CSV table of C-alpha atoms in Angstrom, one decimal:
chain,number,residue,atom,x,y,z
A,1,MET,CA,7.7,-3.3,16.7
A,2,GLU,CA,11.2,-4.0,16.2
A,3,GLU,CA,13.3,-1.7,18.2
A,4,GLY,CA,16.2,-1.3,15.6
A,5,ARG,CA,14.0,-0.3,12.8
A,6,THR,CA,13.9,3.7,12.7
A,7,PRO,CA,10.9,5.8,11.7
A,8,LYS,CA,13.0,7.0,8.9
A,9,GLY,CA,13.8,3.4,7.5
A,10,ARG,CA,10.3,2.4,7.6
A,11,ARG,CA,9.1,5.4,5.9
A,12,ALA,CA,11.7,4.7,3.1
A,13,GLY,CA,10.4,1.0,2.9
A,14,ILE,CA,6.7,2.6,2.8
A,15,VAL,CA,7.8,4.9,-0.1
A,16,ILE,CA,9.4,2.0,-1.9
A,17,ASN,CA,6.5,-0.2,-1.7
A,18,TYR,CA,4.2,2.4,-2.8
A,19,LEU,CA,6.4,3.0,-5.8
A,20,CYS,CA,6.5,-0.3,-6.8
A,21,LEU,CA,2.8,-0.5,-6.5
A,22,ALA,CA,2.5,2.4,-8.9
A,23,ILE,CA,5.1,1.1,-11.1
A,24,ILE,CA,3.0,-2.2,-11.6
A,25,VAL,CA,-0.1,-0.2,-12.4
A,26,ILE,CA,1.4,2.3,-14.8
A,27,LEU,CA,3.2,-0.5,-16.7
A,28,PHE,CA,-0.1,-2.4,-16.7
A,29,TYR,CA,-1.9,0.5,-18.7
A,30,ILE,CA,1.2,1.1,-20.7
A,31,GLY,CA,1.0,-2.8,-21.8
A,32,GLU,CA,-2.7,-2.6,-22.3
A,33,PHE,CA,-3.0,0.5,-24.3
A,34,PHE,CA,0.1,0.0,-26.4
A,35,GLU,CA,1.8,-3.4,-26.6
A,36,TYR,CA,3.3,-5.8,-24.0
A,37,ARG,CA,7.0,-5.9,-24.4
A,38,THR,CA,9.4,-8.0,-22.6
A,39,TRP,CA,10.9,-5.0,-20.7
A,40,ILE,CA,7.2,-4.1,-19.4
A,41,ILE,CA,6.9,-7.7,-17.9
A,42,ILE,CA,10.4,-7.9,-16.5
A,43,SER,CA,9.9,-4.6,-14.9
A,44,GLN,CA,6.6,-5.4,-13.4
A,45,LEU,CA,8.1,-8.7,-12.0
A,46,VAL,CA,11.1,-6.6,-10.5
A,47,ALA,CA,8.5,-4.1,-9.0
A,48,LEU,CA,6.6,-7.1,-7.7
A,49,VAL,CA,9.4,-8.7,-6.2
A,50,LEU,CA,10.9,-5.5,-4.8
A,51,GLY,CA,7.1,-4.9,-3.3
A,52,ILE,CA,6.9,-8.2,-1.7
A,53,LEU,CA,10.4,-7.6,0.0
A,54,THR,CA,9.5,-4.1,1.4
A,55,PHE,CA,6.0,-5.6,2.4
A,56,LEU,CA,7.8,-8.2,4.6
A,57,LEU,CA,10.4,-5.8,6.1
A,58,VAL,CA,7.9,-2.8,6.8
A,59,TYR,CA,4.5,-4.6,7.5
A,60,ILE,CA,5.3,-8.3,8.4
A,61,LYS,CA,8.6,-8.1,10.4
A,62,THR,CA,7.7,-5.0,12.4
A,63,GLY,CA,4.2,-6.6,13.4
A,64,LEU,CA,2.1,-3.8,12.0
A,65,TRP,CA,0.3,-6.1,9.6
A,66,LYS,CA,-0.9,-8.3,12.5
A,67,LEU,CA,-1.8,-5.3,14.6
A,68,VAL,CA,-4.1,-3.6,12.1
A,69,HIS,CA,-5.6,-7.0,11.2
A,70,SER,CA,-6.1,-7.9,14.8
A,71,LYS,CA,-9.7,-8.3,16.6
A,72,ILE,CA,-10.2,-5.2,18.7
A,73,GLU,CA,-10.8,-7.4,21.7
A,74,LYS,CA,-7.1,-8.7,21.7
A,75,LEU,CA,-5.6,-5.3,21.6
A,76,ASP,CA,-4.8,-3.1,24.7
A,77,GLU,CA,-6.0,0.4,25.1
A,78,ARG,CA,-2.8,1.9,23.7
A,79,GLU,CA,-3.0,-0.5,20.5
A,80,VAL,CA,-6.6,0.2,20.1
A,81,HIS,CA,-6.0,4.0,20.1
A,82,LEU,CA,-3.0,3.5,17.5
A,83,VAL,CA,-5.1,1.5,15.1
A,84,ASP,CA,-8.0,4.0,15.3
A,85,LYS,CA,-5.7,6.7,14.3
A,86,GLY,CA,-4.1,4.7,11.6
A,87,LEU,CA,-7.4,3.5,10.2
A,88,ARG,CA,-8.8,7.4,10.1
A,89,TYR,CA,-5.8,8.4,8.2
A,90,ALA,CA,-5.9,5.7,6.0
A,91,TYR,CA,-9.5,5.7,5.0
A,92,ALA,CA,-9.3,9.5,4.4
A,93,ILE,CA,-6.4,8.8,1.9
A,94,MET,CA,-8.1,5.9,0.5
A,95,SER,CA,-11.4,8.1,-0.3
A,96,VAL,CA,-9.5,10.6,-2.1
A,97,THR,CA,-7.5,8.1,-4.1
A,98,LEU,CA,-10.7,6.2,-5.1
A,99,LEU,CA,-12.4,9.6,-6.2
A,100,ILE,CA,-9.4,10.8,-8.1
A,101,ILE,CA,-9.2,7.1,-9.9
A,102,ILE,CA,-13.0,7.0,-10.7
A,103,TYR,CA,-12.8,10.6,-12.1
A,104,VAL,CA,-9.8,9.9,-14.2
A,105,THR,CA,-11.1,6.6,-15.5
A,106,SER,CA,-14.5,8.2,-16.3
A,107,PHE,CA,-12.5,10.9,-18.5
A,108,MET,CA,-10.5,8.2,-20.1
A,109,LYS,CA,-13.7,6.2,-20.9
A,110,THR,CA,-11.8,2.9,-19.6
A,111,SER,CA,-12.4,0.4,-16.8
A,112,VAL,CA,-10.1,0.1,-14.1
A,113,GLY,CA,-8.9,-3.3,-14.8
A,114,MET,CA,-7.9,-6.5,-12.7
A,115,VAL,CA,-4.3,-5.4,-11.7
A,116,PRO,CA,-5.2,-2.1,-10.7
A,117,ALA,CA,-8.1,-3.3,-8.9
A,118,ILE,CA,-5.9,-5.8,-7.0
A,119,CYS,CA,-3.6,-3.0,-6.2
A,120,LEU,CA,-6.4,-0.9,-4.7
A,121,VAL,CA,-7.5,-3.9,-2.5
A,122,TYR,CA,-3.9,-4.3,-1.3
A,123,LEU,CA,-3.5,-0.6,-0.6
A,124,ALA,CA,-6.6,-0.6,1.6
A,125,HIS,CA,-5.0,-3.3,3.7
A,126,ILE,CA,-1.5,-1.6,4.1
A,127,LEU,CA,-2.8,2.2,4.4
A,128,PRO,CA,-3.5,1.8,8.2
A,129,ALA,CA,-0.2,0.1,8.8
A,130,SER,CA,1.6,2.7,6.9
A,131,ALA,CA,-0.2,5.5,9.0
A,132,ILE,CA,1.1,4.0,12.1
A,133,ALA,CA,4.5,3.3,10.9
A,134,TRP,CA,5.0,6.7,9.1
A,135,MET,CA,4.1,8.4,12.6
A,136,GLY,CA,7.0,6.3,14.2
A,137,LYS,CA,4.7,4.9,16.8
A,138,GLN,CA,6.1,1.7,18.6
A,139,VAL,CA,4.0,-1.2,18.8
């Protein structure tokens, strides 16, 4: 992991990345239920670009993406422990998040939709790295 990047800086990047994800999904539903306007599309594009930038800085540049997506055989004991801890936190959060989404969409009598579904897949991939970065552990 990059030595110069502080846990506080990584946490800010994680929060910004998640906010971008939430903005994309919220604006998707606003556009679907009401009407897509130019400001919605532009806002989604800005959130997407900012999300990509924070993804590159927080997950790619620090090596966290590679760490949590590596084969277990290629990791040392410390890295295995770190990934295991990240995965446990991530999937506990993901389980609760998905249950909430399922309940909310069932009450709204609507399907999840393609954009939110893609965002959920992305979320499943970044949550373990986010948990590791949030804990401030060095890779």
